[in-house]
Short mmCIF file of C-alpha atoms and ligand atoms in Angstrom, two decimals:
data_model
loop_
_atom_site.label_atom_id
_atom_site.label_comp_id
_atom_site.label_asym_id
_atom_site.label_seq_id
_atom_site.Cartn_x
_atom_site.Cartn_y
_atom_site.Cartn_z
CA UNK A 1 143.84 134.05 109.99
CA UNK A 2 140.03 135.59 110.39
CA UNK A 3 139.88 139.31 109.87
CA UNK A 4 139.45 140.11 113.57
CA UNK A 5 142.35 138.08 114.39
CA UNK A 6 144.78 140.68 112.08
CA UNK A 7 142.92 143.21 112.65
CA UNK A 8 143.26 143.23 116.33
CA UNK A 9 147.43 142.20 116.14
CA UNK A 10 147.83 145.46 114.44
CA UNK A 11 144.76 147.74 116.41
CA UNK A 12 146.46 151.31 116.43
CA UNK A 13 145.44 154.87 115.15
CA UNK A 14 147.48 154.65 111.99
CA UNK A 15 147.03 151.07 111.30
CA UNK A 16 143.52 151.78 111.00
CA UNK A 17 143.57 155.18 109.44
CA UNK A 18 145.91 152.83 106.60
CA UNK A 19 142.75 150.38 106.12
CA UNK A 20 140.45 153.44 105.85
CA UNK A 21 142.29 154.70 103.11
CA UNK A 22 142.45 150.84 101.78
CA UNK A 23 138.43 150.87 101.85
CA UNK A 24 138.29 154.18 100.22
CA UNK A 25 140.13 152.92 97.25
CA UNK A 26 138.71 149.43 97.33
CA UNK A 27 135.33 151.06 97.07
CA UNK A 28 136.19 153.63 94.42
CA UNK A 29 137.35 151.08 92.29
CA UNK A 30 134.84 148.39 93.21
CA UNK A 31 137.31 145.75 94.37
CA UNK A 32 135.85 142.26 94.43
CA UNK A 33 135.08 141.37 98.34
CA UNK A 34 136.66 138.09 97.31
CA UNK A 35 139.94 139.37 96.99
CA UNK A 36 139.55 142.68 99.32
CA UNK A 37 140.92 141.47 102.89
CA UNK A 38 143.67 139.10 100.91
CA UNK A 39 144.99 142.48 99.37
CA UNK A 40 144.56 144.68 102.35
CA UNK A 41 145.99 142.90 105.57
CA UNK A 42 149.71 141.98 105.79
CA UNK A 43 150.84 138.81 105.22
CA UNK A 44 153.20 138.21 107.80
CA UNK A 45 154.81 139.77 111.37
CA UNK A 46 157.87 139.04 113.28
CA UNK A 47 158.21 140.20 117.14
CA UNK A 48 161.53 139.77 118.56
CA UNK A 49 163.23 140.27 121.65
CA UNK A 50 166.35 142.26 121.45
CA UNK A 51 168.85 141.82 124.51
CA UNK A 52 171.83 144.49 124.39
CA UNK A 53 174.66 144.70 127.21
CA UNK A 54 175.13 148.39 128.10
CA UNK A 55 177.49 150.46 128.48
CA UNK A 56 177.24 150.13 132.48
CA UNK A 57 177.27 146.38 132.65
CA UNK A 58 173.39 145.88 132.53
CA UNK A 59 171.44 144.94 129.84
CA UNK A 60 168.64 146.02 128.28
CA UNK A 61 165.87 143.89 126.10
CA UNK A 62 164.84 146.16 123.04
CA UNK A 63 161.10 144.95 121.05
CA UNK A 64 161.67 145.28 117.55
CA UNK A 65 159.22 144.16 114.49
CA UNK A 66 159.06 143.07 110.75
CA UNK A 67 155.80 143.37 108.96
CA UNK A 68 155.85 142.01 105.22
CA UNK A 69 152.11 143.42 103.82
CA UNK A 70 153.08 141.78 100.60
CA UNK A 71 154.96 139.02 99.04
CA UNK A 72 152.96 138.43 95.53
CA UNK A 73 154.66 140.66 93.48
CA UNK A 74 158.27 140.48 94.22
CA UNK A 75 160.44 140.58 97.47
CA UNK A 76 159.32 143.01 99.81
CA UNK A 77 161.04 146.05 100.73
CA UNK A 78 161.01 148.83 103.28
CA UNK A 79 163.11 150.89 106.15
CA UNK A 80 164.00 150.08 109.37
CA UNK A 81 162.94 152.64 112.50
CA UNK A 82 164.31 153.55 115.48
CA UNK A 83 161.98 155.29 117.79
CA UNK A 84 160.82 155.17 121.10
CA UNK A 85 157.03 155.18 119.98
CA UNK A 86 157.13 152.41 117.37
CA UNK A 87 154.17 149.57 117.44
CA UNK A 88 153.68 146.93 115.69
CA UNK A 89 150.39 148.72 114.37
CA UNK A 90 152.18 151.59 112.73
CA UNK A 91 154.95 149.27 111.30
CA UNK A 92 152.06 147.60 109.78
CA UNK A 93 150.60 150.42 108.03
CA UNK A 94 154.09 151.91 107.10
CA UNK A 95 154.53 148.07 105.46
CA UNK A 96 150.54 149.08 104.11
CA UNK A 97 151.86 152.49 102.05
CA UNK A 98 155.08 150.39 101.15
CA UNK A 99 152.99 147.90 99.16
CA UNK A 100 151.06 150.64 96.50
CA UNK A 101 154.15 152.86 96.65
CA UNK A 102 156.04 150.20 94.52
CA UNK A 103 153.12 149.19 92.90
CA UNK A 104 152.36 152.67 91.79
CA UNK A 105 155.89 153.51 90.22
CA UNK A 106 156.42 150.23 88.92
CA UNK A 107 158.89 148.67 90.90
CA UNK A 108 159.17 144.46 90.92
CA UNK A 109 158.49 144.78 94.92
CA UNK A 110 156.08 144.20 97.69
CA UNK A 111 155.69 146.40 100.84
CA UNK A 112 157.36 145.70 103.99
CA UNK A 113 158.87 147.45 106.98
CA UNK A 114 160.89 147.27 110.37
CA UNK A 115 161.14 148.90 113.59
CA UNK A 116 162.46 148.92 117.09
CA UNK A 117 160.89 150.86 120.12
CA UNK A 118 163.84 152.92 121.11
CA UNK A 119 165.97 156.19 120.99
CA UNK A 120 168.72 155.98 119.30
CA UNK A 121 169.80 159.07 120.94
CA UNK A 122 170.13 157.53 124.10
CA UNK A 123 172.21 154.67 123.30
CA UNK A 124 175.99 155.07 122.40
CA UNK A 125 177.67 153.74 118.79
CA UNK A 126 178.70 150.67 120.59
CA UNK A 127 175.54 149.90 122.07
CA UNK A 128 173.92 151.00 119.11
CA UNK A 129 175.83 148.67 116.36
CA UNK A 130 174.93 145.81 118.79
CA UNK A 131 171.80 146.35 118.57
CA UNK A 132 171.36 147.06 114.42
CA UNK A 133 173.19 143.52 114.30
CA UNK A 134 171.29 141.94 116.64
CA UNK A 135 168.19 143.24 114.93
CA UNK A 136 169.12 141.54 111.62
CA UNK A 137 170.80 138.23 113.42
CA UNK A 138 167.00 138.02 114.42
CA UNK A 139 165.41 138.47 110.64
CA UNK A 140 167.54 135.69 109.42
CA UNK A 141 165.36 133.74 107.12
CA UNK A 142 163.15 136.08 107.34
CA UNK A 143 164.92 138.76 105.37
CA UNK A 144 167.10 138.07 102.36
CA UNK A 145 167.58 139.89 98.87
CA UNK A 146 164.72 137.68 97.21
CA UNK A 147 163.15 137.99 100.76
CA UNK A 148 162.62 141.07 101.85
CA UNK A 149 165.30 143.75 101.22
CA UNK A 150 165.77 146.43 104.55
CA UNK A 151 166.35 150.37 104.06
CA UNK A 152 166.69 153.00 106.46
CA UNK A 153 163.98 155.01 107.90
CA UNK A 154 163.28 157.52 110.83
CA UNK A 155 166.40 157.01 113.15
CA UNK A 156 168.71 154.44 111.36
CA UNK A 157 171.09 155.42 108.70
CA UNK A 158 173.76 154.45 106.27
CA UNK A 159 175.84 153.05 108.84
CA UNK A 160 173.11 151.16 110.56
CA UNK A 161 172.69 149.53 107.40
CA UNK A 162 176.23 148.93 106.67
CA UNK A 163 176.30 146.67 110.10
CA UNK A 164 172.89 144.86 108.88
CA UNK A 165 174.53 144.04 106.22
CA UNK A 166 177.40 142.91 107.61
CA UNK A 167 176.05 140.70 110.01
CA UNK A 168 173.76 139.19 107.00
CA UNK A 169 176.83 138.50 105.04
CA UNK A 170 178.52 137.35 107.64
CA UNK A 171 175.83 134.91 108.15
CA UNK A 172 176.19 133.63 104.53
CA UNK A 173 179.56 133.62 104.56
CA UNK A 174 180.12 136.23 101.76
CA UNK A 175 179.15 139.77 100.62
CA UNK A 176 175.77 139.93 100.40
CA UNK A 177 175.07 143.82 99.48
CA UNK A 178 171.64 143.42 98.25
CA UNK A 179 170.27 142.45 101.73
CA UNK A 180 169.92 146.11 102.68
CA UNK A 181 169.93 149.47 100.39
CA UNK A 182 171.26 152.88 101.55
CA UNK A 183 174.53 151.60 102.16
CA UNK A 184 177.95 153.94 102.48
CA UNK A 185 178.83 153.81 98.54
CA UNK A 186 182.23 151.86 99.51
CA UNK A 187 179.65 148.78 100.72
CA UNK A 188 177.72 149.46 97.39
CA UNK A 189 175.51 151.81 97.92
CA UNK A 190 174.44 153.83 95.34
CA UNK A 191 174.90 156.94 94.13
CA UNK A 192 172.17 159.54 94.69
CA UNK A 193 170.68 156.73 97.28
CA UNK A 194 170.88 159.59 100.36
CA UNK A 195 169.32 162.46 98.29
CA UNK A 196 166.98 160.43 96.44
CA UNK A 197 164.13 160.97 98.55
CA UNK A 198 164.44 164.65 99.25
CA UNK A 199 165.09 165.33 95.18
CA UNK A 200 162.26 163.83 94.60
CA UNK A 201 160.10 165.53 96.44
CA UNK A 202 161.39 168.76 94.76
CA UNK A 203 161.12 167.33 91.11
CA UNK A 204 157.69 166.61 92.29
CA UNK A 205 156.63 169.63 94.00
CA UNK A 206 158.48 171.58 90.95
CA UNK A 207 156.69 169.79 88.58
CA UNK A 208 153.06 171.03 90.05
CA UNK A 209 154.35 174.57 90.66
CA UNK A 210 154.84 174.84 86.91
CA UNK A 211 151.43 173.16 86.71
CA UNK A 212 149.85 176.15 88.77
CA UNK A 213 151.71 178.89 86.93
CA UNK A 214 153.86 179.63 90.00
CA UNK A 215 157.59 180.88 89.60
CA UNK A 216 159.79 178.74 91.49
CA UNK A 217 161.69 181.84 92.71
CA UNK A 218 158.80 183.35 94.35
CA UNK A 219 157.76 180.42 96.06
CA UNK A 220 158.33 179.64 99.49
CA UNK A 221 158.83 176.28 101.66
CA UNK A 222 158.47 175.29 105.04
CA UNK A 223 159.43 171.82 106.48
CA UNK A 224 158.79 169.74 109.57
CA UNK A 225 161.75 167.42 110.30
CA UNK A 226 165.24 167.94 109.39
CA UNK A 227 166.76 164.42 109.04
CA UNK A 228 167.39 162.47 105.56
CA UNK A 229 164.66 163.24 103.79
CA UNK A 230 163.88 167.25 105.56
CA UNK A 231 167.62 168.26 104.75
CA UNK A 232 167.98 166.68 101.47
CA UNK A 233 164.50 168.21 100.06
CA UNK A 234 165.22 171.48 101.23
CA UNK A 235 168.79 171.68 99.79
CA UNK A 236 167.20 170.27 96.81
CA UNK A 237 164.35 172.71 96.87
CA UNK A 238 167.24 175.80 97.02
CA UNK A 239 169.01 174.54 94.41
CA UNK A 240 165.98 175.44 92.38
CA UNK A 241 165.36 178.57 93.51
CA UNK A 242 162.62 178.36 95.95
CA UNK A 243 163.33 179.81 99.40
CA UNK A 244 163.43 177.40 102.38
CA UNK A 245 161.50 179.78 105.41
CA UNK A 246 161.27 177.15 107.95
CA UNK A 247 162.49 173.82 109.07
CA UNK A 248 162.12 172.14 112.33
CA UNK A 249 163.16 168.98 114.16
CA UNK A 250 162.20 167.35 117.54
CA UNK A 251 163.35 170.19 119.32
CA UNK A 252 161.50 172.75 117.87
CA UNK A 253 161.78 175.00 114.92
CA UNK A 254 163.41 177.78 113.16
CA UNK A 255 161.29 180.30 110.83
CA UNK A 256 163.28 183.52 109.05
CA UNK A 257 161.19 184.85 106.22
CA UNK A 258 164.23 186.18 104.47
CA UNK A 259 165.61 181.95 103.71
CA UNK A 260 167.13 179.78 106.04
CA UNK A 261 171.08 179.47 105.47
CA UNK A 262 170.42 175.66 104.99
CA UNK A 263 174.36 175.10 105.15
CA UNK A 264 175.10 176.90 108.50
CA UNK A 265 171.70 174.85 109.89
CA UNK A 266 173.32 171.79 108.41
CA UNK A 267 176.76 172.40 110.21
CA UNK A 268 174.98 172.93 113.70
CA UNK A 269 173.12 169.69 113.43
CA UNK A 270 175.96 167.84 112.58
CA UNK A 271 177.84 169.60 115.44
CA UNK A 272 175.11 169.88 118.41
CA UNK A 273 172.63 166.61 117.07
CA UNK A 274 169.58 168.58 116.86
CA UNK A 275 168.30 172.44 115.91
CA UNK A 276 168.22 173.74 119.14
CA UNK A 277 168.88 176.92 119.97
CA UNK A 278 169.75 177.68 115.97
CA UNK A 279 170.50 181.61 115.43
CA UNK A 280 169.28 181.59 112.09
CA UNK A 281 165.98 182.72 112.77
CA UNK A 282 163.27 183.45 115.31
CA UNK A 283 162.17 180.37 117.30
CA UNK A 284 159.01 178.48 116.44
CA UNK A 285 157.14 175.17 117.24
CA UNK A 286 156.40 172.62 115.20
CA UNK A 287 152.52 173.37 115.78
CA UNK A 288 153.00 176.74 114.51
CA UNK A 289 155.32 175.60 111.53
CA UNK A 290 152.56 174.12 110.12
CA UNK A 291 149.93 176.53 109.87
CA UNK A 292 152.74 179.11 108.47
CA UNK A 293 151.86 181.38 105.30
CA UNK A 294 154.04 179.22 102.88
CA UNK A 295 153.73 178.47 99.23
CA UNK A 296 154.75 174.74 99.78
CA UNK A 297 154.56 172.77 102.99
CA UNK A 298 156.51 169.56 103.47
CA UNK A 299 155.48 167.24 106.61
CA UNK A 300 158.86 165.14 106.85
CA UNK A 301 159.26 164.03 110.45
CA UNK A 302 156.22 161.59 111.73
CA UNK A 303 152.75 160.66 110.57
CA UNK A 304 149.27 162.28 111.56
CA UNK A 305 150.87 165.49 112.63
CA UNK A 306 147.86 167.20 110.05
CA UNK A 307 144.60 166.67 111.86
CA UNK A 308 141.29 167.76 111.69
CA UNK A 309 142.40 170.62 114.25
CA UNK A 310 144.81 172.22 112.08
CA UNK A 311 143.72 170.97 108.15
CA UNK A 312 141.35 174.22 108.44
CA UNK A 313 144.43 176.81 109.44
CA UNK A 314 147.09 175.39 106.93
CA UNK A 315 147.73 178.52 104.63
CA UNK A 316 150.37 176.40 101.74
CA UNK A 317 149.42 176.08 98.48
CA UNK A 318 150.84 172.53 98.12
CA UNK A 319 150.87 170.43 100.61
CA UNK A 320 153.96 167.85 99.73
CA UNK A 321 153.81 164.29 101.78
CA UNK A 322 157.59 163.89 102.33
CA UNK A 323 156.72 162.09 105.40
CA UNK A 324 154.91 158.73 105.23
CA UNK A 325 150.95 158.83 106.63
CA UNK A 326 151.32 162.70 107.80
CA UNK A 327 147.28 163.31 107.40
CA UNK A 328 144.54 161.95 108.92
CA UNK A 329 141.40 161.02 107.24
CA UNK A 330 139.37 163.42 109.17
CA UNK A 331 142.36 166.10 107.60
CA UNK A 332 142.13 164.89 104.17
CA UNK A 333 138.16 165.26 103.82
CA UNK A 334 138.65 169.19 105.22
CA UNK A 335 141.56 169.85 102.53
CA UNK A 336 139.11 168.04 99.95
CA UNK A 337 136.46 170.10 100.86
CA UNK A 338 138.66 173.71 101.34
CA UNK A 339 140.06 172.63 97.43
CA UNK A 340 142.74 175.20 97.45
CA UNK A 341 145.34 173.16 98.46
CA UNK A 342 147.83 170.50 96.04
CA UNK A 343 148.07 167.26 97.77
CA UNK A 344 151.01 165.27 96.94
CA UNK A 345 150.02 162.45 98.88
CA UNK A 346 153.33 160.22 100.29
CA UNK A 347 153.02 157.20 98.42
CA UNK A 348 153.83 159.38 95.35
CA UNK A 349 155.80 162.70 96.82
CA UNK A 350 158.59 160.43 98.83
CA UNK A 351 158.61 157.75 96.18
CA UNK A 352 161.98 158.81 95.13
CA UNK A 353 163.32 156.67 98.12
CA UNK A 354 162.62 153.42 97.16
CA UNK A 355 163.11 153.98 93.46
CA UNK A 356 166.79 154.52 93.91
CA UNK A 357 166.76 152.06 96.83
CA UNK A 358 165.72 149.70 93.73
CA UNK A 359 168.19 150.84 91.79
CA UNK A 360 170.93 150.02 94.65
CA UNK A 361 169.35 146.79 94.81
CA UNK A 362 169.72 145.99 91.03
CA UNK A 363 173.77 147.38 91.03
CA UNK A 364 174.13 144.76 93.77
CA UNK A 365 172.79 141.58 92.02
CA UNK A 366 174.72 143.02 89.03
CA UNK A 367 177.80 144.42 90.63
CA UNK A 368 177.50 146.71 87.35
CA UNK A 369 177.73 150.67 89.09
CA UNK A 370 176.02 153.53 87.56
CA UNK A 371 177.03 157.03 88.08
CA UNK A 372 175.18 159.63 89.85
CA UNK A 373 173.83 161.56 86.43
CA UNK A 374 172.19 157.81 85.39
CA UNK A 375 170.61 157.23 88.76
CA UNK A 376 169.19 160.92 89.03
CA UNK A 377 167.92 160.65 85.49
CA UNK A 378 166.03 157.62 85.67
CA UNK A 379 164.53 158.34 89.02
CA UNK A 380 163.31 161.72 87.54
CA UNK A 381 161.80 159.44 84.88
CA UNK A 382 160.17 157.44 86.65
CA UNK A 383 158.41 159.85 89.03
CA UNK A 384 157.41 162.19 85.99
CA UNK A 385 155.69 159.20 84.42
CA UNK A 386 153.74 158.06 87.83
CA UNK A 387 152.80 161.76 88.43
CA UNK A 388 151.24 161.95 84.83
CA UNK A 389 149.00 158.35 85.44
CA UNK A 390 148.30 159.81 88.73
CA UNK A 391 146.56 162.72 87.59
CA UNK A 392 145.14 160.86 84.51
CA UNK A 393 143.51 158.76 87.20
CA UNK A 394 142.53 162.35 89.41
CA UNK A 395 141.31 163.57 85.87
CA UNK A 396 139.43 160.70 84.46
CA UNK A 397 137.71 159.70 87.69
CA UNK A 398 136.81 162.96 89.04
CA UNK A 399 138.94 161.52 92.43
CA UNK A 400 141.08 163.11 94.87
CA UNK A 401 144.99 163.34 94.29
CA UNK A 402 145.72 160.60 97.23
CA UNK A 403 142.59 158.59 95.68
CA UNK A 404 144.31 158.39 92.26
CA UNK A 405 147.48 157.03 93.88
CA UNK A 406 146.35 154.78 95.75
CA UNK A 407 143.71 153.29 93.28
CA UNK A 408 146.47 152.97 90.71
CA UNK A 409 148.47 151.41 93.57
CA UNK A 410 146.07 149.04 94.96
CA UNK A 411 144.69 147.44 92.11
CA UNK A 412 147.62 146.74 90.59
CA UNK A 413 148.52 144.87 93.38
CA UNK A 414 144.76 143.05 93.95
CA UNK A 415 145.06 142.14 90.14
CA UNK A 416 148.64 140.45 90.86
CA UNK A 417 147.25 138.35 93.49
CA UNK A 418 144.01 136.99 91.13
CA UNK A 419 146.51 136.20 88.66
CA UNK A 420 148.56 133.91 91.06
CA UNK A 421 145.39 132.36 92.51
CA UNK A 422 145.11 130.88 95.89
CA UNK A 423 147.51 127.83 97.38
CA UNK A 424 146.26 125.28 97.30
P1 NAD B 501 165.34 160.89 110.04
O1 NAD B 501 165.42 160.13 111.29
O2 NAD B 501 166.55 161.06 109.20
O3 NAD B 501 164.75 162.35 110.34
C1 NAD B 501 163.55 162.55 111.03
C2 NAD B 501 163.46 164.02 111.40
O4 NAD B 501 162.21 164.27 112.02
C3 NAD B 501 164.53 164.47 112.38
O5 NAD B 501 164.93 165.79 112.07
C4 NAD B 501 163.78 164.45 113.71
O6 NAD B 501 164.34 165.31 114.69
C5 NAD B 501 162.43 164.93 113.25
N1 NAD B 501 161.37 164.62 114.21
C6 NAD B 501 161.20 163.47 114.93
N2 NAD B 501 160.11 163.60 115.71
C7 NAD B 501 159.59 164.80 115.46
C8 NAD B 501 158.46 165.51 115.96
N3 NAD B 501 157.65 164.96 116.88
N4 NAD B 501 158.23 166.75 115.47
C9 NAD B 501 159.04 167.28 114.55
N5 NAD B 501 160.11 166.68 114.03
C10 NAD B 501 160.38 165.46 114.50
O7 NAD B 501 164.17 160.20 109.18
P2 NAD B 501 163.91 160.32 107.61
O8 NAD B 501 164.55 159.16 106.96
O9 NAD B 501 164.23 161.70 107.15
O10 NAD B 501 162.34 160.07 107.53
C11 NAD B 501 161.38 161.10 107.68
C12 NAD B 501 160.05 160.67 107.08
O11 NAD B 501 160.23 160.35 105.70
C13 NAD B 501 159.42 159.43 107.70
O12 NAD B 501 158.02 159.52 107.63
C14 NAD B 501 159.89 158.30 106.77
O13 NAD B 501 159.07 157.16 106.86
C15 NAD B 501 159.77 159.03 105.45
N6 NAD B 501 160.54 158.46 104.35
C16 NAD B 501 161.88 158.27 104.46
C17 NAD B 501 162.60 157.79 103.37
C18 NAD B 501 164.09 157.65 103.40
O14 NAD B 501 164.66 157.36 102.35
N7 NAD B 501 164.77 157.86 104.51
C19 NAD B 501 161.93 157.45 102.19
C20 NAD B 501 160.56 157.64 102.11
C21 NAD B 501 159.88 158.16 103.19
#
């Protein structure tokens, strides 16, 4: 495949803000051209047609996507999303970030990722299970525990997985857990898998706080998105003593200076779907959320939602990349510049995710369980040990936070491949 041909199959805003950030790194580090454009494009796409009989009798054909960015280093692994403005381009570069996330903390894995352009919302469970099966009855062969290994992401959940898996096993004609992580624990999933991400982002954002001299108790939070990884982080980030101010979902947003009561906001999404209308606090949008006067912001719905527009009016003190891709470049050069804001770019700040998605995956192929204490403590581990060699890297190099990470990320990668060598 030439260059232009890839580079046109995935042509999007956020596929090529992903290579930007690729070239950045390449450059900082020097990369050898001759293994640049081997280490930056993915390796392989699948397009599929999904047709689903509705509700009404009809049926509908749903477009839905696997990108695996890289297969050198181990299976690859990544979520699954649901959403009506999913392209192939942004699976791509969600597949991109995948790749030096694991590389980064150490994990035995490449990057990959799924999606399918619809709303979840507007289908019911029925219609919704048939398509999550038929979704993985298409990646046969193409997914697989030494594959590529599936997760949830923005709209699926643990019991989209649990019919992925289901149908995979099926398929293979016997429990096959490791196929997909984030499972209900009674299909093997593991415990700590749904909190992982959002605890890590805490630990993380915890961890700098101390590093600034802040007091967790006087700091506050606010956060865009309150699904998974929103929720989680913010009942994670209570449970230390910082005070959630603000959270928000596709509906709009919520903002009470006094702390959100992150259990009665919990209760009405589970009972109304969404944070509309919320009493516990004065309405905001999700535009205003992030420019609030905050001690820690946490982007945890979309990506590029920080732009050059608003980059100059965000008034946190740590910014805290929950989501995946949340800044643009043009953002990150003005927060660079301003240099009194903590970046805790995504490939290190939501990295708790797919460290205890690894440690599902390894209870599978074992069938050994751990208990909840063991998983939290090793994923704490292993994200205080890549924030240290992150900012060794920030230190040593003079770079940028996301720089660091992705350096550390990328060339571990690149130097996997020139081992290997090229087939033939
Ligand atoms: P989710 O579907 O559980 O929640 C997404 C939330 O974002 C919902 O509250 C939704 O209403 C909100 N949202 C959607 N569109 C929005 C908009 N335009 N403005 C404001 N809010 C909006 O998804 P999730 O799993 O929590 O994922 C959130 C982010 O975290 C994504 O970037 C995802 O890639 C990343 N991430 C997820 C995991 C994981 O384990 N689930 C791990 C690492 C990174």
């Amino acid at each position: 495949m030439s260059k232009a041909i890839v580079s046109s199959l995935y042509e999007s805003d956020v596929f090529r803000m992903a290579c930007r950030q690729f070239d950045q790194a390449a450059d900082a580090i020097s990369l050898p051209e001759a293994i640049r454009d081997r280490t930056k494009y993915p390796r392989r796409c699948l397009a599929v047609a999904l047709p689903i009989r509705r509700r009404d009798g009809g049926v509908t054909v749903f477009e839905g996507y696997r990108v695996q960015h890289n297969l050198s280093t181990g299976p690859s692994k990544g979520g699954v999303r649901f959403h009506e403005h999913v392209t192939l381009g942004e699976v791509a570069a969600l597949a991109m970030w995948m790749s030096w996330k694991c590389s980064l903390v150490g994990l035995p894995y490449g990057g990959a990722k799924g999606g399918v352009i619809v709303n979840p919302r507007d289908l019911d469970t029925t219609e919704l299970e048939h398509l999550s099966r038929r979704y993985m009855q298409e990646m046969i062969g193409f997914l697989g525990p030494d594959i590529d290994i599936a997760a949830p992401d923005v709209g699926t959940n643990e019991q989209i997985m649990a019919w992925m898996m289901d149908t995979y096993s099926n398929h293979v004609g016997h429990m096959a857990p490791a196929v997909v992580t984030g499972k209900p624990i009674s299909l093997g999933g593991s415990q700590g898998r749904r909190e992982a991400t959002g605890a890590g982002v805490a630990y993380l954002v915890s961890g700098y706080l101390q590093d600034l001299g802040i007091p967790l108790k006087s700091a506050t939070v606010a956060i865009q998105g309150f699904g998974n990884v929103g929720s989680e982080a913010a009942l994670a980030f209570a449970s230390r003593g910082l005070k959630v101010i603000a959270i928000s979902d596709y509906t709009g947003g919520i903002f009470n200076p006094g702390g959100i009561d992150l259990q009665k906001a919990l209760a009405y999404v589970t009972a109304t779907k969404s944070l509309m209308d919320f009493d516990g606090g004065e309405a905001i949008s999700n535009e205003k959320l992030l420019e609030l006067k905050c001690t820690v912001l946490v982007p945890a719905a979309l990506e590029r939602v920080i732009t050059d527009k608003n980059a100059p009016k965000l008034q946190c003190r740590i910014l805290a990349e929950a989501a995946n891709g949340p800044t643009t470049n043009a953002a990150d050069k003005i927060i660079a510049e301003r240099g009194d804001i903590e970046l805790i770019p995504d490939i290190l700040c939501n990295s708790g995710g797919v460290i205890v998605s690894y440690f599902e995956w390894l209870q599978n192929l074992q069938n050994y369980y751990w208990s909840r204490d063991e998983v939290i403590q090793k994923l704490f581990g292993i994200l205080g040990r890549a924030k240290a060699s992150v900012d060794t890297q920030k230190k040593k190099f003079q770079f940028s936070r996301r720089l660091a990470a992705l350096t550390l990320g990328i060339s571990r990668v690149a130097e996997a491949k020139q081992s290997r060598g090229l087939f033939p």
